[in-house]
Amino acid sequence: MFELSFGKLLILLVIILLVFGTKRLTSGARDIGKAVNEFKKGMHGNEEEKKPESLGDESQRNGDTTQSQQRQDDQAPR
């Protein structure tokens, strides 16, 4: 009864682009993408929050404490 060939589909897409414009279509697609990401995060729960900190953060913190200890040693009377 109602068949969508490639030509008809292409004409339909052009009409949609003309009616809504590219800005509205791209912002709508971006909003849908954000919603999907939030949904995925919600499905996984707090698993990411439970993960231990990465080694880079820990070594950076250790480096900061080492530097503060060196400052204290330099300021200590000899």
mmCIF file with all atom_site columns, C-alpha atoms in Angstrom:
data_model
loop_
_atom_site.group_PDB
_atom_site.id
_atom_site.type_symbol
_atom_site.label_atom_id
_atom_site.label_alt_id
_atom_site.label_comp_id
_atom_site.label_asym_id
_atom_site.label_entity_id
_atom_site.label_seq_id
_atom_site.pdbx_PDB_ins_code
_atom_site.Cartn_x
_atom_site.Cartn_y
_atom_site.Cartn_z
_atom_site.occupancy
_atom_site.B_iso_or_equiv
_atom_site.pdbx_formal_charge
_atom_site.auth_seq_id
_atom_site.auth_comp_id
_atom_site.auth_asym_id
_atom_site.auth_atom_id
_atom_site.pdbx_PDB_model_num
ATOM 1  C CA . MET A 1 1  ? 0.000  0.000  0.000  1.00 0.00 ? 1  MET A CA 1
ATOM 2  C CA . PHE A 1 2  ? 2.587  2.594  1.083  1.00 0.00 ? 2  PHE A CA 1
ATOM 3  C CA . GLU A 1 3  ? 6.109  1.816  0.008  1.00 0.00 ? 3  GLU A CA 1
ATOM 4  C CA . LEU A 1 4  ? 9.116  4.010  0.848  1.00 0.00 ? 4  LEU A CA 1
ATOM 5  C CA . SER A 1 5  ? 11.684 3.816  -1.890 1.00 0.00 ? 5  SER A CA 1
ATOM 6  C CA . PHE A 1 6  ? 15.090 5.505  -1.649 1.00 0.00 ? 6  PHE A CA 1
ATOM 7  C CA . GLY A 1 7  ? 13.923 8.495  -3.697 1.00 0.00 ? 7  GLY A CA 1
ATOM 8  C CA . LYS A 1 8  ? 10.839 9.081  -1.549 1.00 0.00 ? 8  LYS A CA 1
ATOM 9  C CA . LEU A 1 9  ? 12.886 8.738  1.634  1.00 0.00 ? 9  LEU A CA 1
ATOM 10 C CA . LEU A 1 10 ? 15.438 11.253 0.349  1.00 0.00 ? 10 LEU A CA 1
ATOM 11 C CA . ILE A 1 11 ? 12.713 13.778 -0.515 1.00 0.00 ? 11 ILE A CA 1
ATOM 12 C CA . LEU A 1 12 ? 11.173 13.288 2.924  1.00 0.00 ? 12 LEU A CA 1
ATOM 13 C CA . LEU A 1 13 ? 14.515 13.946 4.630  1.00 0.00 ? 13 LEU A CA 1
ATOM 14 C CA . VAL A 1 14 ? 15.063 17.125 2.579  1.00 0.00 ? 14 VAL A CA 1
ATOM 15 C CA . ILE A 1 15 ? 11.612 18.409 3.529  1.00 0.00 ? 15 ILE A CA 1
ATOM 16 C CA . ILE A 1 16 ? 12.279 17.676 7.222  1.00 0.00 ? 16 ILE A CA 1
ATOM 17 C CA . LEU A 1 17 ? 15.599 19.550 6.985  1.00 0.00 ? 17 LEU A CA 1
ATOM 18 C CA . LEU A 1 18 ? 13.891 22.543 5.390  1.00 0.00 ? 18 LEU A CA 1
ATOM 19 C CA . VAL A 1 19 ? 11.111 22.633 7.979  1.00 0.00 ? 19 VAL A CA 1
ATOM 20 C CA . PHE A 1 20 ? 13.162 22.163 11.134 1.00 0.00 ? 20 PHE A CA 1
ATOM 21 C CA . GLY A 1 21 ? 16.581 23.452 10.095 1.00 0.00 ? 21 GLY A CA 1
ATOM 22 C CA . THR A 1 22 ? 19.962 21.963 10.865 1.00 0.00 ? 22 THR A CA 1
ATOM 23 C CA . LYS A 1 23 ? 20.444 23.700 14.228 1.00 0.00 ? 23 LYS A CA 1
ATOM 24 C CA . ARG A 1 24 ? 17.280 22.279 15.694 1.00 0.00 ? 24 ARG A CA 1
ATOM 25 C CA . LEU A 1 25 ? 17.983 18.797 14.355 1.00 0.00 ? 25 LEU A CA 1
ATOM 26 C CA . THR A 1 26 ? 21.571 18.724 15.646 1.00 0.00 ? 26 THR A CA 1
ATOM 27 C CA . SER A 1 27 ? 20.583 20.050 19.068 1.00 0.00 ? 27 SER A CA 1
ATOM 28 C CA . GLY A 1 28 ? 17.816 17.466 19.241 1.00 0.00 ? 28 GLY A CA 1
ATOM 29 C CA . ALA A 1 29 ? 20.222 14.675 18.350 1.00 0.00 ? 29 ALA A CA 1
ATOM 30 C CA . ARG A 1 30 ? 22.692 15.956 20.962 1.00 0.00 ? 30 ARG A CA 1
ATOM 31 C CA . ASP A 1 31 ? 19.940 15.993 23.604 1.00 0.00 ? 31 ASP A CA 1
ATOM 32 C CA . ILE A 1 32 ? 18.966 12.434 22.737 1.00 0.00 ? 32 ILE A CA 1
ATOM 33 C CA . GLY A 1 33 ? 22.608 11.350 23.022 1.00 0.00 ? 33 GLY A CA 1
ATOM 34 C CA . LYS A 1 34 ? 22.935 12.956 26.454 1.00 0.00 ? 34 LYS A CA 1
ATOM 35 C CA . ALA A 1 35 ? 19.712 11.296 27.589 1.00 0.00 ? 35 ALA A CA 1
ATOM 36 C CA . VAL A 1 36 ? 20.965 7.886  26.455 1.00 0.00 ? 36 VAL A CA 1
ATOM 37 C CA . ASN A 1 37 ? 24.267 8.396  28.317 1.00 0.00 ? 37 ASN A CA 1
ATOM 38 C CA . GLU A 1 38 ? 22.441 9.405  31.506 1.00 0.00 ? 38 GLU A CA 1
ATOM 39 C CA . PHE A 1 39 ? 20.198 6.361  31.160 1.00 0.00 ? 39 PHE A CA 1
ATOM 40 C CA . LYS A 1 40 ? 23.224 4.074  30.813 1.00 0.00 ? 40 LYS A CA 1
ATOM 41 C CA . LYS A 1 41 ? 24.835 5.652  33.882 1.00 0.00 ? 41 LYS A CA 1
ATOM 42 C CA . GLY A 1 42 ? 21.622 5.146  35.803 1.00 0.00 ? 42 GLY A CA 1
ATOM 43 C CA . MET A 1 43 ? 21.416 1.498  34.786 1.00 0.00 ? 43 MET A CA 1
ATOM 44 C CA . HIS A 1 44 ? 24.964 0.836  35.996 1.00 0.00 ? 44 HIS A CA 1
ATOM 45 C CA . GLY A 1 45 ? 24.290 2.528  39.317 1.00 0.00 ? 45 GLY A CA 1
ATOM 46 C CA . ASN A 1 46 ? 27.187 3.702  41.433 1.00 0.00 ? 46 ASN A CA 1
ATOM 47 C CA . GLU A 1 47 ? 29.743 1.226  40.081 1.00 0.00 ? 47 GLU A CA 1
ATOM 48 C CA . GLU A 1 48 ? 31.994 4.028  38.857 1.00 0.00 ? 48 GLU A CA 1
ATOM 49 C CA . GLU A 1 49 ? 32.001 5.697  42.267 1.00 0.00 ? 49 GLU A CA 1
ATOM 50 C CA . LYS A 1 50 ? 33.039 2.438  43.941 1.00 0.00 ? 50 LYS A CA 1
ATOM 51 C CA . LYS A 1 51 ? 36.102 1.947  41.702 1.00 0.00 ? 51 LYS A CA 1
ATOM 52 C CA . PRO A 1 52 ? 39.460 2.683  43.356 1.00 0.00 ? 52 PRO A CA 1
ATOM 53 C CA . GLU A 1 53 ? 41.283 5.816  42.332 1.00 0.00 ? 53 GLU A CA 1
ATOM 54 C CA . SER A 1 54 ? 43.632 5.624  39.410 1.00 0.00 ? 54 SER A CA 1
ATOM 55 C CA . LEU A 1 55 ? 47.357 5.306  39.984 1.00 0.00 ? 55 LEU A CA 1
ATOM 56 C CA . GLY A 1 56 ? 48.012 8.669  38.376 1.00 0.00 ? 56 GLY A CA 1
ATOM 57 C CA . ASP A 1 57 ? 45.962 10.482 41.017 1.00 0.00 ? 57 ASP A CA 1
ATOM 58 C CA . GLU A 1 58 ? 47.587 8.541  43.841 1.00 0.00 ? 58 GLU A CA 1
ATOM 59 C CA . SER A 1 59 ? 51.132 9.131  42.621 1.00 0.00 ? 59 SER A CA 1
ATOM 60 C CA . GLN A 1 60 ? 50.365 12.797 42.174 1.00 0.00 ? 60 GLN A CA 1
ATOM 61 C CA . ARG A 1 61 ? 49.116 12.993 45.748 1.00 0.00 ? 61 ARG A CA 1
ATOM 62 C CA . ASN A 1 62 ? 52.201 11.168 46.980 1.00 0.00 ? 62 ASN A CA 1
ATOM 63 C CA . GLY A 1 63 ? 54.348 13.581 45.011 1.00 0.00 ? 63 GLY A CA 1
ATOM 64 C CA . ASP A 1 64 ? 52.589 16.506 46.657 1.00 0.00 ? 64 ASP A CA 1
ATOM 65 C CA . THR A 1 65 ? 53.183 15.113 50.155 1.00 0.00 ? 65 THR A CA 1
ATOM 66 C CA . THR A 1 66 ? 56.807 14.412 49.327 1.00 0.00 ? 66 THR A CA 1
ATOM 67 C CA . GLN A 1 67 ? 57.274 18.004 48.224 1.00 0.00 ? 67 GLN A CA 1
ATOM 68 C CA . SER A 1 68 ? 55.673 19.333 51.395 1.00 0.00 ? 68 SER A CA 1
ATOM 69 C CA . GLN A 1 69 ? 57.891 17.053 53.505 1.00 0.00 ? 69 GLN A CA 1
ATOM 70 C CA . GLN A 1 70 ? 60.970 18.332 51.661 1.00 0.00 ? 70 GLN A CA 1
ATOM 71 C CA . ARG A 1 71 ? 59.930 21.912 52.385 1.00 0.00 ? 71 ARG A CA 1
ATOM 72 C CA . GLN A 1 72 ? 59.563 21.088 56.058 1.00 0.00 ? 72 GLN A CA 1
ATOM 73 C CA . ASP A 1 73 ? 62.995 19.432 56.084 1.00 0.00 ? 73 ASP A CA 1
ATOM 74 C CA . ASP A 1 74 ? 64.526 22.483 54.394 1.00 0.00 ? 74 ASP A CA 1
ATOM 75 C CA . GLN A 1 75 ? 62.958 24.805 56.952 1.00 0.00 ? 75 GLN A CA 1
ATOM 76 C CA . ALA A 1 76 ? 63.949 22.690 59.945 1.00 0.00 ? 76 ALA A CA 1
ATOM 77 C CA . PRO A 1 77 ? 66.892 24.045 61.996 1.00 0.00 ? 77 PRO A CA 1
ATOM 78 C CA . ARG A 1 78 ? 70.145 22.198 61.462 1.00 0.00 ? 78 ARG A CA 1
#
